[in-house]
Structure formats: C-alpha cells, structure tokens
mmCIF file with all atom_site columns, C-alpha atoms in Angstrom:
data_model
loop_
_atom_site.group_PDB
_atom_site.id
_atom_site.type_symbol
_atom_site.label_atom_id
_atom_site.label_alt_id
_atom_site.label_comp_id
_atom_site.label_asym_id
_atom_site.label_entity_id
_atom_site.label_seq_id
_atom_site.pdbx_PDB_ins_code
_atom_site.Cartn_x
_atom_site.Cartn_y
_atom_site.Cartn_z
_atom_site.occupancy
_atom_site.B_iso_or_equiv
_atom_site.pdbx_formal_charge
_atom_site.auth_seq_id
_atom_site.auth_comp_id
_atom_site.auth_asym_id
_atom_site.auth_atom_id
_atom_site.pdbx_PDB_model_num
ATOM 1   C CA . UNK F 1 1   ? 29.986 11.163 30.451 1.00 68.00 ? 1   UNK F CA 1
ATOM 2   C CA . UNK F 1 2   ? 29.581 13.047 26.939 1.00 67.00 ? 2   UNK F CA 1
ATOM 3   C CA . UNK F 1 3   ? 26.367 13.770 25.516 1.00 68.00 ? 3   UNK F CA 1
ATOM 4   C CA . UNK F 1 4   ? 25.522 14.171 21.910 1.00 66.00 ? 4   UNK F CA 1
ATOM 5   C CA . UNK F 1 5   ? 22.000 16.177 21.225 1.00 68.00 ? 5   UNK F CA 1
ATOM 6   C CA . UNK F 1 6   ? 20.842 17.864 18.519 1.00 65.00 ? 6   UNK F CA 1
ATOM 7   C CA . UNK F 1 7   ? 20.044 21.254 18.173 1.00 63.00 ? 7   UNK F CA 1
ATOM 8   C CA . UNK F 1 8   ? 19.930 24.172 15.764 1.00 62.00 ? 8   UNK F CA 1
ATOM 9   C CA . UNK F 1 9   ? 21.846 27.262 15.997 1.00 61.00 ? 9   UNK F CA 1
ATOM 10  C CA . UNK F 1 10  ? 20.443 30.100 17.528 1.00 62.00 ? 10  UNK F CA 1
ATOM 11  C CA . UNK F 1 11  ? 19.847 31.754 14.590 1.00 57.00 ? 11  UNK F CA 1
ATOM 12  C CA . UNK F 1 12  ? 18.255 30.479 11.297 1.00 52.00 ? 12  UNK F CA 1
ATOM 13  C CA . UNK F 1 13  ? 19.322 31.806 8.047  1.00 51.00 ? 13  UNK F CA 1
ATOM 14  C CA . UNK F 1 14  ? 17.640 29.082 5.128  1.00 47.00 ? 14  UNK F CA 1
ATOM 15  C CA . UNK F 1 15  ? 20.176 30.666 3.225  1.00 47.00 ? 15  UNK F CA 1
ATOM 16  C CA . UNK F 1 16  ? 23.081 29.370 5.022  1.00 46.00 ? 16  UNK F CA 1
ATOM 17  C CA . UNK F 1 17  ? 21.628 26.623 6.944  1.00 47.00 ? 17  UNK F CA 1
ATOM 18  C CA . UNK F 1 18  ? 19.580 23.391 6.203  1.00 48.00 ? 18  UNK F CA 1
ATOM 19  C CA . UNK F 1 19  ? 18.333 21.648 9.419  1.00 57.00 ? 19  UNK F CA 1
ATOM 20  C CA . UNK F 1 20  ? 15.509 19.103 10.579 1.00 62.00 ? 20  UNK F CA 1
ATOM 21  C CA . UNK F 1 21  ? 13.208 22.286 11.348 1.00 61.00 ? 21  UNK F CA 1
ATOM 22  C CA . UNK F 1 22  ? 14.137 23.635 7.993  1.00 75.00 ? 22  UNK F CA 1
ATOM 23  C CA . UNK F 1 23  ? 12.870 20.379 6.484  1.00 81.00 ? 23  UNK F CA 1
ATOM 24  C CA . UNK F 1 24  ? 9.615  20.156 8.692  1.00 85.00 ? 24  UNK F CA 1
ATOM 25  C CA . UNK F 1 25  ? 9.025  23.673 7.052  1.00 86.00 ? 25  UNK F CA 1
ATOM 26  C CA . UNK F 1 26  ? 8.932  21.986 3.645  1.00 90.00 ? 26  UNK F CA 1
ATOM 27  C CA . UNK F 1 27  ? 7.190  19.196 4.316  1.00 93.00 ? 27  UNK F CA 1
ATOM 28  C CA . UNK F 1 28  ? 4.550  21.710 5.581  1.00 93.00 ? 28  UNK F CA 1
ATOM 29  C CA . UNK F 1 29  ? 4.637  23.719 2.564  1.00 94.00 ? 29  UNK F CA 1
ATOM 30  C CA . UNK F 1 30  ? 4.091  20.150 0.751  1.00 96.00 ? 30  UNK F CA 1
ATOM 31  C CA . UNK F 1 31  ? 0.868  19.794 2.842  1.00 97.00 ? 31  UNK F CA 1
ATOM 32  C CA . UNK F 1 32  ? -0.575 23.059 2.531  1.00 97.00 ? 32  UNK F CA 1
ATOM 33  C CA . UNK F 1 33  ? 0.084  22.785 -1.370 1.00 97.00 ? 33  UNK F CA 1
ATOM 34  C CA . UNK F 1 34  ? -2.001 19.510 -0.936 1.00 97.00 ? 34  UNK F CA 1
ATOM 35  C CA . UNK F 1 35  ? -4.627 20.724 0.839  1.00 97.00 ? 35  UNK F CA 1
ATOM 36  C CA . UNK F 1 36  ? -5.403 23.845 -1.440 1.00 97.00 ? 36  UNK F CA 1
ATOM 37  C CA . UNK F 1 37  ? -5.282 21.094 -4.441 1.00 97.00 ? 37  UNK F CA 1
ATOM 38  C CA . UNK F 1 38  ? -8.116 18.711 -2.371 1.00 96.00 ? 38  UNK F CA 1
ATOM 39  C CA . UNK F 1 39  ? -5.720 16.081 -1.687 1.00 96.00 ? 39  UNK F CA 1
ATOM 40  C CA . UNK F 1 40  ? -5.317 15.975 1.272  1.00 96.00 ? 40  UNK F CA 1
ATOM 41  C CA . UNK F 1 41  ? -7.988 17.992 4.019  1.00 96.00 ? 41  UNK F CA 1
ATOM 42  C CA . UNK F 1 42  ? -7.066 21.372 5.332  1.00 96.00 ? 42  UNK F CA 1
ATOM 43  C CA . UNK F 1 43  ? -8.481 20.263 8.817  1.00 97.00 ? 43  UNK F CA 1
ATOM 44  C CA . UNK F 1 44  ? -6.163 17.508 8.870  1.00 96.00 ? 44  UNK F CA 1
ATOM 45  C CA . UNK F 1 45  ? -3.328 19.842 7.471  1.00 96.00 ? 45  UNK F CA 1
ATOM 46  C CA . UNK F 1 46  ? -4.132 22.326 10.543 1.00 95.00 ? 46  UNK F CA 1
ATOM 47  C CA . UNK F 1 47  ? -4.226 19.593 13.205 1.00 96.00 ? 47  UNK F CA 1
ATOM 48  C CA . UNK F 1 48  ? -0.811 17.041 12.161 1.00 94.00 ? 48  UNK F CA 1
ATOM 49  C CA . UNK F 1 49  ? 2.127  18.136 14.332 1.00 88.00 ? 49  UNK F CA 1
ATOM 50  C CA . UNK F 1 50  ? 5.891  16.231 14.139 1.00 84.00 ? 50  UNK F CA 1
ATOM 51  C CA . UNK F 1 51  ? 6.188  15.525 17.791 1.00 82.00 ? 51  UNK F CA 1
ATOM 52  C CA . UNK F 1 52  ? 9.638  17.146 17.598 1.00 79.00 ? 52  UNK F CA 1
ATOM 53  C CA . UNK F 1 53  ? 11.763 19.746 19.759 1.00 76.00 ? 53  UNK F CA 1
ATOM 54  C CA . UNK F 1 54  ? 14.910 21.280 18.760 1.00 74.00 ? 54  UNK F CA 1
ATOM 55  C CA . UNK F 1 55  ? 16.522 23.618 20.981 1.00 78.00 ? 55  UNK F CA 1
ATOM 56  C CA . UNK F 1 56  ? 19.022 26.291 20.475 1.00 79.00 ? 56  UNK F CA 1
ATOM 57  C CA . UNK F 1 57  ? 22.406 25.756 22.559 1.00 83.00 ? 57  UNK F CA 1
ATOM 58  C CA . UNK F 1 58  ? 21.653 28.732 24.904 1.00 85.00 ? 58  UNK F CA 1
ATOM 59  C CA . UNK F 1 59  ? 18.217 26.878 26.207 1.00 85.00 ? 59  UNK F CA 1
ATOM 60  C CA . UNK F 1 60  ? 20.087 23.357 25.983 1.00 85.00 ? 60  UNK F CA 1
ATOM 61  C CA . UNK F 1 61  ? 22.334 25.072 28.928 1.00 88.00 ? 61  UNK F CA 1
ATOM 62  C CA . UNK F 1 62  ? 19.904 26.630 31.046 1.00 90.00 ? 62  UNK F CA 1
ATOM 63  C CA . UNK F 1 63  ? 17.653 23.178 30.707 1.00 88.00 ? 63  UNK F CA 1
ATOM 64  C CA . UNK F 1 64  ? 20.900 21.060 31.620 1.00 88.00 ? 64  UNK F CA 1
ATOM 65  C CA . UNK F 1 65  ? 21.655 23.918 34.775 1.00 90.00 ? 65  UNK F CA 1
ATOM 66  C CA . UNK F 1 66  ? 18.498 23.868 35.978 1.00 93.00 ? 66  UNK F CA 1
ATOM 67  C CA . UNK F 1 67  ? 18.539 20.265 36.401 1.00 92.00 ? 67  UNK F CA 1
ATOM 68  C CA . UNK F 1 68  ? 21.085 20.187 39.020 1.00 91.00 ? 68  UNK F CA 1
ATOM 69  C CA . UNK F 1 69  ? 21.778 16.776 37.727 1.00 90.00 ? 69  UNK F CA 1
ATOM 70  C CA . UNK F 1 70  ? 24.664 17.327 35.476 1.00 86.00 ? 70  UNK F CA 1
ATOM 71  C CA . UNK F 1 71  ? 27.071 19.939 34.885 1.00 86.00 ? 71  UNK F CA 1
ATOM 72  C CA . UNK F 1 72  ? 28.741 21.322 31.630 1.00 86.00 ? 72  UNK F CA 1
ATOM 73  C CA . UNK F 1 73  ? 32.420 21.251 31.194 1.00 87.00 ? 73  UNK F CA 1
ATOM 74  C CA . UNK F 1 74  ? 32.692 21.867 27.444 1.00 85.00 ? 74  UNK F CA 1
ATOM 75  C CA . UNK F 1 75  ? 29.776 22.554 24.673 1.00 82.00 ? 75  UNK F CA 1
ATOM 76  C CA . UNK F 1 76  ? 30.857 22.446 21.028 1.00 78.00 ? 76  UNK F CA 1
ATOM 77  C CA . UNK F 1 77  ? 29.674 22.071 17.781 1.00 72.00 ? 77  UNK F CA 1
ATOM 78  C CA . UNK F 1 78  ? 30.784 19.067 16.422 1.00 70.00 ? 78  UNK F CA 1
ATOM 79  C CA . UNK F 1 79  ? 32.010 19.091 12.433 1.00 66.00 ? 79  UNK F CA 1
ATOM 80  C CA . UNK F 1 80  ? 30.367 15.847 11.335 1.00 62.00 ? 80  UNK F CA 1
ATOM 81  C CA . UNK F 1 81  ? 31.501 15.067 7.490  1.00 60.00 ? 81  UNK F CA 1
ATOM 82  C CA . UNK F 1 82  ? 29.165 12.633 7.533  1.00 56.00 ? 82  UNK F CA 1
ATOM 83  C CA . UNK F 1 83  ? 26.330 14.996 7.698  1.00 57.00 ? 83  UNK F CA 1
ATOM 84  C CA . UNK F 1 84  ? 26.315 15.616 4.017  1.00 56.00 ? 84  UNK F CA 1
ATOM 85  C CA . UNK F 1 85  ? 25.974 12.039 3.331  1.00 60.00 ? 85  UNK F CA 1
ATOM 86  C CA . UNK F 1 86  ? 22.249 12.372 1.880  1.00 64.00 ? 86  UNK F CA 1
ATOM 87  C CA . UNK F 1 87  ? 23.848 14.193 -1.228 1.00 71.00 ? 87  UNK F CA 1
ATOM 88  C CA . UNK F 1 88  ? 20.875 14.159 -3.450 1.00 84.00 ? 88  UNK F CA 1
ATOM 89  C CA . UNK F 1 89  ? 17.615 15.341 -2.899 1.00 86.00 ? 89  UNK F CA 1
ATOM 90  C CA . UNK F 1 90  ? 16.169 12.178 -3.791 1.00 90.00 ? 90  UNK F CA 1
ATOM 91  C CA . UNK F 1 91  ? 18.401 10.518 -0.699 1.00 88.00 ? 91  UNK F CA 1
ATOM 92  C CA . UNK F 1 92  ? 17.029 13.260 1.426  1.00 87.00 ? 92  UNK F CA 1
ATOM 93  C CA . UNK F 1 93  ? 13.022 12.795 0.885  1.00 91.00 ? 93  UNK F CA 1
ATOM 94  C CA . UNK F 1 94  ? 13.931 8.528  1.000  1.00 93.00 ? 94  UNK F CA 1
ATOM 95  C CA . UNK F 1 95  ? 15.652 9.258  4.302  1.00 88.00 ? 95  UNK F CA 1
ATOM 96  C CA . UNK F 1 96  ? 12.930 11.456 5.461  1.00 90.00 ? 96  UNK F CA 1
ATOM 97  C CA . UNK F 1 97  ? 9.779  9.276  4.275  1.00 95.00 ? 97  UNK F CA 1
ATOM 98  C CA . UNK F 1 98  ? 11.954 6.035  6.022  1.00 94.00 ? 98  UNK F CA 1
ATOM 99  C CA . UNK F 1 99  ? 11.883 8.219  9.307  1.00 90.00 ? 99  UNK F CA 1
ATOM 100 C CA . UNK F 1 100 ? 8.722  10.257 9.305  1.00 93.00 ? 100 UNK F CA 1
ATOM 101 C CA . UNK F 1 101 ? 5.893  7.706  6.702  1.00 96.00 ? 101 UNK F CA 1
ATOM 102 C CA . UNK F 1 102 ? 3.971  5.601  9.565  1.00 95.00 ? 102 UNK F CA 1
ATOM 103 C CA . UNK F 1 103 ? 3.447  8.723  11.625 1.00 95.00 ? 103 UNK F CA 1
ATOM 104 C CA . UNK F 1 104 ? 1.909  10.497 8.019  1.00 96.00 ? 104 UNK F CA 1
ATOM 105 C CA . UNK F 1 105 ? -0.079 7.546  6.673  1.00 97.00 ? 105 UNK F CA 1
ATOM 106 C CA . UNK F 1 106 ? -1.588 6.892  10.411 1.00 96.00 ? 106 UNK F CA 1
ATOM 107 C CA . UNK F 1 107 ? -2.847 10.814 10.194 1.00 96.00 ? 107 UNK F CA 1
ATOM 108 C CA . UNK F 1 108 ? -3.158 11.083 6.320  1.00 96.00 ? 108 UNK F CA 1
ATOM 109 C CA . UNK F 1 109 ? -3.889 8.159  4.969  1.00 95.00 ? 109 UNK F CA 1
ATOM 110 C CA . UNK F 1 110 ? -1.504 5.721  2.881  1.00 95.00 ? 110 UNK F CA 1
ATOM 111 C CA . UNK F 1 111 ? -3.329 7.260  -0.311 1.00 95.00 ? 111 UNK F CA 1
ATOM 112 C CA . UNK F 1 112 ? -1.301 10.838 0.180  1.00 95.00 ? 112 UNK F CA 1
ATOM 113 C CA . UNK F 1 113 ? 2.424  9.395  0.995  1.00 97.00 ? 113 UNK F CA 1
ATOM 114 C CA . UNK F 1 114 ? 3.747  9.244  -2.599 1.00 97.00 ? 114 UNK F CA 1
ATOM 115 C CA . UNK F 1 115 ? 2.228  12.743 -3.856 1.00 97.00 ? 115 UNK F CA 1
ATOM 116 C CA . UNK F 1 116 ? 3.577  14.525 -0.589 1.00 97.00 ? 116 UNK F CA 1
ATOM 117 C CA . UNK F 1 117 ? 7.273  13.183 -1.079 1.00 97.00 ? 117 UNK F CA 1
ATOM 118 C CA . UNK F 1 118 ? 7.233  13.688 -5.079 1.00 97.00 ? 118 UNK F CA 1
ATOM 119 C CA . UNK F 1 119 ? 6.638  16.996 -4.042 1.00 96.00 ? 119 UNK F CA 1
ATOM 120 C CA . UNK F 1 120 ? 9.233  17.341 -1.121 1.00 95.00 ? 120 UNK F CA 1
ATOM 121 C CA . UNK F 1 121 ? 11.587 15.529 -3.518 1.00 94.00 ? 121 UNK F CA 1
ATOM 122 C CA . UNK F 1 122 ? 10.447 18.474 -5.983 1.00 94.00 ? 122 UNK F CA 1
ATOM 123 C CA . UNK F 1 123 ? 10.930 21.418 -3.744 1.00 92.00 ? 123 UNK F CA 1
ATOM 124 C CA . UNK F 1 124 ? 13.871 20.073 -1.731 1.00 88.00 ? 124 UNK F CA 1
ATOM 125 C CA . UNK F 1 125 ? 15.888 19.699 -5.407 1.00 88.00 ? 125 UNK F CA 1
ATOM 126 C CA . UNK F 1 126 ? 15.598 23.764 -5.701 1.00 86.00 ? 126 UNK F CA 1
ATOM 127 C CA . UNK F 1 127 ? 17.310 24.390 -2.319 1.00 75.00 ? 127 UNK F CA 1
ATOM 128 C CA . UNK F 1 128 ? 21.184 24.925 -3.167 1.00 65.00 ? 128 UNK F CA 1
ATOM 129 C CA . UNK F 1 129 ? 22.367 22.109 -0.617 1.00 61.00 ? 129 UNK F CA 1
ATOM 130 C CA . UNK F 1 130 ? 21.212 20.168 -3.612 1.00 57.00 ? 130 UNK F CA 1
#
C-alpha cells in the first residue's frame, strides 16, 4: 500500500518555500489587518482556528512507528509539476476561498469574505512565487 500525506519540510524558510501553513499565516495577517480597521472583531480574530495539522516528515515517522500498524519501506518527497498549477495570485486566493469560505463566513460572517480575499489576493501578489 502507498500513502500520499502532506507535510512541510522540517524547516521553513518563506523565502524559499510557500506551503499551506505559509498561506494560513497570510490569511491571518489579512484578519488581524481587519480587525485593527473594525471590520471584522478582534475577539473573533483571537478565537477562529483552521482545523488543520501539518507535520514535518520526522514526526510523520515516529506517528506511523508508533502505530505498530504499518511499517515504512521508502519516504520521499515527491516532485509534483502540477503543484505550480495556481500560477497567479488571483488562482491562489480563488482556490483558497473555494476550499476555506463556508468555514470563514460560518465564524465571520458572509459580510467580511470579499474584503479578506481582496486583501490575501493583495498580499499574496507581493510574495515572489507570484
């Protein structure tokens, strides 16, 4: 059996690497820059967490190990062309809102959804992937 999960590498350098966690780090920067405007409350800025978990390939081991239910014959990092697909910012903040905009509006409101990806759209067009 081969098993595909995502992780990030054990080190992060924004410089060199764009990942999910790297994007959850903007989108938070998008919020905070909200909430010091009055768009959006501070409270509910300090209390909104992406239920997500990314693990680093040393912890994906010793959580796979410690299982006893499966053991590891190979770990790689797979070079996936297609990972540069979202070329343009703009593809990047549609993808993201696609994946991430019920779980925002039900905390946020609907009211806050288009200012907080103009301004992901906005920031994420700065970062050199783009």
């Amino acid at each position: 059996m081969a098993l595909l999960v995502p992780d990030v590498p054990a080190f992060k350098n924004s410089g060199t690497s764009y990942t999910t966690p790297t994007e959850m780090d903007l989108i938070g920067s998008c919020l905070k820059d909200m909430a010091n405007k009055g768009i959006v409350s501070e409270e509910k800025v300090d209390t909104f967490n992406f239920p997500l978990y990314f693990t680093i390939p040393q912890e994906l081991k010793e959580i796979i190990e410690r299982s006893h239910s499966f053991s590891i014959e190979r770990m790689e990092i797979l070079n996936n062309p297609g990972k540069r697909t979202l070329a343009s910012a703009k593809a990047r903040a549609t993808y993201l809102r696609a994946t991430f905009e019920g779980l925002l509006i039900n905390h946020f409101g609907s009211e806050a959804i288009d200012e907080l990806f103009d301004r992901y759209t906005k920031k994420l067009q700065l970062h050199h992937f783009f």
